[in-house]
Amino acid sequence: MRAAFIALLIFLGAFLPGCAHQAEFVSQQLKPGMSREEVQNVLGPPAKVHRVRFQGHEMDYIVWEYPMVPDAPV
C-alpha cells in the first residue's frame, strides 16, 4: 500500500509542474502514509487506474491518473 502511494506521488509530481498553483495546493495536502480514502478526499476519484511494473521491481504498483487542467487559461 505504501509503495503504491509513493508511486502515485511520483506520477503526480511528473504531471503537476504545468499547473503550479494547483500543484502547490495539492502537494501541501498529500502526505506519505495516507490511505486510499484520504487521497480520494483530497483529489477525488481517479480518472484512470493502471497496474504498472517498473523496471527492476518485482511487484506491480497501482497508479491513479488525474487530469490536472487549470480552471482558467494561463
CSV table of N, CA, C and O in Angstrom, one decimal:
chain,number,residue,atom,x,y,z
A,1,MET,N,0.8,-1.2,0.0
A,1,MET,CA,0.0,0.0,0.0
A,1,MET,C,0.9,1.3,0.0
A,1,MET,O,0.6,2.2,-0.8
A,2,ARG,N,1.9,1.3,0.9
A,2,ARG,CA,2.8,2.5,0.9
A,2,ARG,C,3.5,2.7,-0.4
A,2,ARG,O,3.7,3.8,-0.9
A,3,ALA,N,4.0,1.5,-1.0
A,3,ALA,CA,4.7,1.7,-2.3
A,3,ALA,C,3.8,2.2,-3.3
A,3,ALA,O,4.2,3.0,-4.2
A,4,ALA,N,2.5,1.8,-3.3
A,4,ALA,CA,1.6,2.3,-4.3
A,4,ALA,C,1.4,3.8,-4.1
A,4,ALA,O,1.3,4.6,-5.1
A,5,PHE,N,1.3,4.3,-2.9
A,5,PHE,CA,1.1,5.7,-2.6
A,5,PHE,C,2.3,6.5,-3.1
A,5,PHE,O,2.2,7.5,-3.7
A,6,ILE,N,3.5,5.9,-2.8
A,6,ILE,CA,4.8,6.6,-3.3
A,6,ILE,C,4.8,6.7,-4.8
A,6,ILE,O,5.1,7.7,-5.4
A,7,ALA,N,4.4,5.6,-5.5
A,7,ALA,CA,4.3,5.6,-6.9
A,7,ALA,C,3.3,6.7,-7.4
A,7,ALA,O,3.5,7.4,-8.4
A,8,LEU,N,2.2,6.8,-6.7
A,8,LEU,CA,1.2,7.8,-7.0
A,8,LEU,C,1.8,9.2,-6.9
A,8,LEU,O,1.6,10.1,-7.8
A,9,LEU,N,2.5,9.5,-5.8
A,9,LEU,CA,3.1,10.8,-5.7
A,9,LEU,C,4.2,11.1,-6.7
A,9,LEU,O,4.2,12.2,-7.3
A,10,ILE,N,4.9,10.1,-7.1
A,10,ILE,CA,5.9,10.3,-8.2
A,10,ILE,C,5.2,10.6,-9.5
A,10,ILE,O,5.6,11.5,-10.2
A,11,PHE,N,4.1,9.8,-9.8
A,11,PHE,CA,3.4,10.1,-11.0
A,11,PHE,C,2.8,11.5,-11.0
A,11,PHE,O,2.8,12.2,-12.0
A,12,LEU,N,2.2,11.9,-9.9
A,12,LEU,CA,1.6,13.2,-9.8
A,12,LEU,C,2.7,14.3,-10.0
A,12,LEU,O,2.5,15.3,-10.6
A,13,GLY,N,3.8,14.1,-9.4
A,13,GLY,CA,4.9,15.0,-9.4
A,13,GLY,C,5.4,15.2,-10.8
A,13,GLY,O,5.8,16.3,-11.2
A,14,ALA,N,5.3,14.2,-11.7
A,14,ALA,CA,5.7,14.3,-13.1
A,14,ALA,C,4.8,15.2,-13.9
A,14,ALA,O,5.2,15.8,-14.9
A,15,PHE,N,3.5,15.2,-13.5
A,15,PHE,CA,2.5,15.9,-14.3
A,15,PHE,C,2.0,17.2,-13.7
A,15,PHE,O,1.3,18.0,-14.4
A,16,LEU,N,2.3,17.5,-12.5
A,16,LEU,CA,1.8,18.7,-11.9
A,16,LEU,C,2.5,20.0,-12.1
A,16,LEU,O,2.0,21.1,-12.0
A,17,PRO,N,3.8,20.0,-12.5
A,17,PRO,CA,4.5,21.3,-12.7
A,17,PRO,C,3.8,22.3,-13.6
A,17,PRO,O,4.0,23.5,-13.5
A,18,GLY,N,3.1,21.8,-14.6
A,18,GLY,CA,2.4,22.7,-15.5
A,18,GLY,C,1.3,23.5,-14.9
A,18,GLY,O,0.8,24.5,-15.4
A,19,CYS,N,0.8,23.0,-13.7
A,19,CYS,CA,-0.3,23.7,-13.0
A,19,CYS,C,0.3,24.0,-11.6
A,19,CYS,O,-0.2,23.5,-10.6
A,20,ALA,N,1.2,25.0,-11.6
A,20,ALA,CA,1.9,25.3,-10.4
A,20,ALA,C,1.0,25.6,-9.2
A,20,ALA,O,1.3,25.1,-8.1
A,21,HIS,N,0.1,26.5,-9.3
A,21,HIS,CA,-0.8,26.8,-8.2
A,21,HIS,C,-1.5,25.7,-7.7
A,21,HIS,O,-1.6,25.4,-6.5
A,22,GLN,N,-2.2,24.9,-8.5
A,22,GLN,CA,-2.9,23.8,-8.1
A,22,GLN,C,-2.0,22.7,-7.6
A,22,GLN,O,-2.3,22.1,-6.6
A,23,ALA,N,-0.8,22.5,-8.2
A,23,ALA,CA,0.1,21.5,-7.7
A,23,ALA,C,0.6,21.9,-6.3
A,23,ALA,O,0.7,21.0,-5.4
A,24,GLU,N,0.8,23.1,-6.0
A,24,GLU,CA,1.3,23.5,-4.7
A,24,GLU,C,0.2,23.2,-3.7
A,24,GLU,O,0.5,22.7,-2.6
A,25,PHE,N,-1.1,23.5,-4.0
A,25,PHE,CA,-2.2,23.3,-3.1
A,25,PHE,C,-2.3,21.8,-2.8
A,25,PHE,O,-2.4,21.4,-1.7
A,26,VAL,N,-2.2,21.0,-3.9
A,26,VAL,CA,-2.4,19.5,-3.8
A,26,VAL,C,-1.2,19.0,-3.0
A,26,VAL,O,-1.4,18.1,-2.1
A,27,SER,N,0.0,19.4,-3.3
A,27,SER,CA,1.2,18.8,-2.7
A,27,SER,C,1.2,19.1,-1.2
A,27,SER,O,1.7,18.3,-0.4
A,28,GLN,N,0.6,20.2,-0.8
A,28,GLN,CA,0.5,20.5,0.7
A,28,GLN,C,-0.5,19.6,1.4
A,28,GLN,O,-0.3,19.4,2.6
A,29,GLN,N,-1.4,19.1,0.7
A,29,GLN,CA,-2.4,18.2,1.3
A,29,GLN,C,-2.1,16.7,1.3
A,29,GLN,O,-2.6,16.0,2.1
A,30,LEU,N,-1.3,16.3,0.3
A,30,LEU,CA,-0.9,14.9,0.3
A,30,LEU,C,0.3,14.6,1.1
A,30,LEU,O,1.3,15.3,1.1
A,31,LYS,N,0.2,13.6,1.9
A,31,LYS,CA,1.3,13.2,2.9
A,31,LYS,C,1.6,11.7,2.7
A,31,LYS,O,0.7,10.9,2.5
A,32,PRO,N,2.8,11.3,2.9
A,32,PRO,CA,3.1,9.8,2.9
A,32,PRO,C,2.4,9.1,3.9
A,32,PRO,O,2.1,9.6,5.0
A,33,GLY,N,1.9,7.9,3.6
A,33,GLY,CA,1.2,7.1,4.6
A,33,GLY,C,-0.3,7.3,4.5
A,33,GLY,O,-1.0,6.6,5.3
A,34,MET,N,-0.8,8.2,3.7
A,34,MET,CA,-2.2,8.4,3.6
A,34,MET,C,-2.9,7.2,3.0
A,34,MET,O,-2.3,6.5,2.1
A,35,SER,N,-4.1,6.9,3.4
A,35,SER,CA,-4.9,5.8,2.9
A,35,SER,C,-5.5,6.2,1.5
A,35,SER,O,-5.5,7.3,1.1
A,36,ARG,N,-6.0,5.2,0.8
A,36,ARG,CA,-6.6,5.5,-0.5
A,36,ARG,C,-7.8,6.4,-0.3
A,36,ARG,O,-8.0,7.3,-1.1
A,37,GLU,N,-8.5,6.2,0.8
A,37,GLU,CA,-9.7,7.1,1.0
A,37,GLU,C,-9.3,8.5,1.3
A,37,GLU,O,-9.9,9.5,0.8
A,38,GLU,N,-8.2,8.7,2.0
A,38,GLU,CA,-7.7,10.1,2.3
A,38,GLU,C,-7.2,10.8,1.0
A,38,GLU,O,-7.5,11.9,0.8
A,39,VAL,N,-6.6,10.0,0.1
A,39,VAL,CA,-6.1,10.6,-1.1
A,39,VAL,C,-7.3,11.0,-2.0
A,39,VAL,O,-7.4,12.1,-2.5
A,40,GLN,N,-8.4,10.1,-2.0
A,40,GLN,CA,-9.6,10.4,-2.7
A,40,GLN,C,-10.3,11.6,-2.1
A,40,GLN,O,-10.9,12.4,-2.9
A,41,ASN,N,-10.2,11.8,-0.9
A,41,ASN,CA,-10.8,13.0,-0.2
A,41,ASN,C,-10.2,14.3,-0.7
A,41,ASN,O,-10.8,15.3,-0.8
A,42,VAL,N,-8.9,14.2,-1.0
A,42,VAL,CA,-8.1,15.4,-1.5
A,42,VAL,C,-8.3,15.6,-3.0
A,42,VAL,O,-8.6,16.7,-3.4
A,43,LEU,N,-8.2,14.5,-3.7
A,43,LEU,CA,-8.1,14.6,-5.2
A,43,LEU,C,-9.4,14.2,-5.9
A,43,LEU,O,-9.6,14.5,-7.1
A,44,GLY,N,-10.3,13.5,-5.2
A,44,GLY,CA,-11.5,12.9,-5.8
A,44,GLY,C,-11.1,11.6,-6.4
A,44,GLY,O,-10.0,11.1,-6.3
A,45,PRO,N,-12.1,11.0,-7.1
A,45,PRO,CA,-11.8,9.7,-7.7
A,45,PRO,C,-10.9,9.8,-8.9
A,45,PRO,O,-11.0,10.8,-9.6
A,46,PRO,N,-10.0,8.9,-9.1
A,46,PRO,CA,-9.1,9.0,-10.3
A,46,PRO,C,-9.8,8.8,-11.6
A,46,PRO,O,-10.8,8.1,-11.6
A,47,ALA,N,-9.3,9.5,-12.6
A,47,ALA,CA,-9.9,9.3,-14.0
A,47,ALA,C,-9.6,7.9,-14.5
A,47,ALA,O,-10.4,7.3,-15.2
A,48,LYS,N,-8.4,7.4,-14.3
A,48,LYS,CA,-8.0,6.1,-14.7
A,48,LYS,C,-7.1,5.5,-13.6
A,48,LYS,O,-6.5,6.1,-12.9
A,49,VAL,N,-7.2,4.1,-13.6
A,49,VAL,CA,-6.3,3.4,-12.7
A,49,VAL,C,-5.5,2.4,-13.5
A,49,VAL,O,-6.1,1.7,-14.3
A,50,HIS,N,-4.2,2.4,-13.3
A,50,HIS,CA,-3.3,1.5,-14.0
A,50,HIS,C,-2.6,0.6,-13.1
A,50,HIS,O,-2.2,1.0,-12.0
A,51,ARG,N,-2.3,-0.6,-13.5
A,51,ARG,CA,-1.4,-1.5,-12.8
A,51,ARG,C,-0.1,-1.5,-13.5
A,51,ARG,O,0.0,-1.8,-14.7
A,52,VAL,N,1.0,-1.1,-12.9
A,52,VAL,CA,2.3,-0.8,-13.5
A,52,VAL,C,3.4,-1.6,-12.8
A,52,VAL,O,3.4,-1.7,-11.6
A,53,ARG,N,4.3,-2.2,-13.6
A,53,ARG,CA,5.5,-2.8,-13.0
A,53,ARG,C,6.7,-2.0,-13.6
A,53,ARG,O,7.0,-2.0,-14.7
A,54,PHE,N,7.4,-1.3,-12.7
A,54,PHE,CA,8.5,-0.5,-13.0
A,54,PHE,C,9.7,-1.4,-13.2
A,54,PHE,O,9.9,-2.4,-12.6
A,55,GLN,N,10.6,-1.0,-14.2
A,55,GLN,CA,11.8,-1.8,-14.5
A,55,GLN,C,12.6,-2.0,-13.2
A,55,GLN,O,12.9,-1.0,-12.5
A,56,GLY,N,13.0,-3.2,-13.0
A,56,GLY,CA,13.8,-3.5,-11.8
A,56,GLY,C,13.0,-3.8,-10.6
A,56,GLY,O,13.6,-4.2,-9.5
A,57,HIS,N,11.7,-3.7,-10.6
A,57,HIS,CA,10.9,-4.0,-9.5
A,57,HIS,C,10.2,-5.4,-9.7
A,57,HIS,O,9.9,-5.8,-10.8
A,58,GLU,N,10.0,-6.1,-8.6
A,58,GLU,CA,9.4,-7.4,-8.7
A,58,GLU,C,7.9,-7.4,-8.4
A,58,GLU,O,7.2,-8.4,-8.5
A,59,MET,N,7.3,-6.2,-8.1
A,59,MET,CA,5.9,-6.2,-7.8
A,59,MET,C,5.2,-5.1,-8.7
A,59,MET,O,5.8,-4.2,-9.2
A,60,ASP,N,3.9,-5.2,-8.8
A,60,ASP,CA,3.1,-4.3,-9.5
A,60,ASP,C,2.7,-3.1,-8.6
A,60,ASP,O,2.6,-3.3,-7.4
A,61,TYR,N,2.5,-1.9,-9.1
A,61,TYR,CA,2.1,-0.8,-8.4
A,61,TYR,C,0.8,-0.3,-9.0
A,61,TYR,O,0.6,-0.4,-10.2
A,62,ILE,N,-0.1,0.2,-8.2
A,62,ILE,CA,-1.4,0.8,-8.7
A,62,ILE,C,-1.1,2.3,-8.8
A,62,ILE,O,-0.7,3.0,-7.9
A,63,VAL,N,-1.3,2.8,-10.0
A,63,VAL,CA,-1.1,4.2,-10.3
A,63,VAL,C,-2.5,4.8,-10.7
A,63,VAL,O,-3.2,4.4,-11.5
A,64,TRP,N,-2.8,5.9,-10.0
A,64,TRP,CA,-4.0,6.6,-10.2
A,64,TRP,C,-3.7,7.8,-11.1
A,64,TRP,O,-2.7,8.5,-10.9
A,65,GLU,N,-4.5,8.0,-12.2
A,65,GLU,CA,-4.3,9.1,-13.1
A,65,GLU,C,-5.4,10.2,-12.9
A,65,GLU,O,-6.5,9.9,-12.9
A,66,TYR,N,-4.9,11.4,-12.8
A,66,TYR,CA,-5.8,12.6,-12.7
A,66,TYR,C,-5.5,13.6,-13.7
A,66,TYR,O,-4.3,14.0,-13.9
A,67,PRO,N,-6.5,14.1,-14.5
A,67,PRO,CA,-6.3,15.2,-15.4
A,67,PRO,C,-6.2,16.5,-14.5
A,67,PRO,O,-7.1,16.8,-13.7
A,68,MET,N,-5.1,17.2,-14.7
A,68,MET,CA,-4.9,18.4,-13.9
A,68,MET,C,-5.0,19.6,-14.9
A,68,MET,O,-4.0,20.0,-15.5
A,69,VAL,N,-6.2,20.1,-15.1
A,69,VAL,CA,-6.5,21.2,-16.0
A,69,VAL,C,-6.7,22.4,-15.2
A,69,VAL,O,-7.6,22.4,-14.3
A,70,PRO,N,-6.1,23.6,-15.5
A,70,PRO,CA,-6.3,24.8,-14.8
A,70,PRO,C,-7.8,25.3,-15.0
A,70,PRO,O,-8.4,25.0,-16.0
A,71,ASP,N,-8.3,25.9,-13.9
A,71,ASP,CA,-9.7,26.4,-14.0
A,71,ASP,C,-9.8,27.5,-15.1
A,71,ASP,O,-10.8,27.8,-15.7
A,72,ALA,N,-8.7,28.3,-15.2
A,72,ALA,CA,-8.7,29.4,-16.2
A,72,ALA,C,-7.5,29.3,-17.0
A,72,ALA,O,-6.4,28.9,-16.6
A,73,PRO,N,-7.5,29.8,-18.3
A,73,PRO,CA,-6.3,29.8,-19.1
A,73,PRO,C,-5.2,30.6,-18.5
A,73,PRO,O,-5.4,31.6,-17.8
A,74,VAL,N,-4.0,30.1,-18.6
A,74,VAL,CA,-2.8,30.7,-18.0
A,74,VAL,C,-2.2,31.6,-19.1
A,74,VAL,O,-2.0,31.3,-20.2
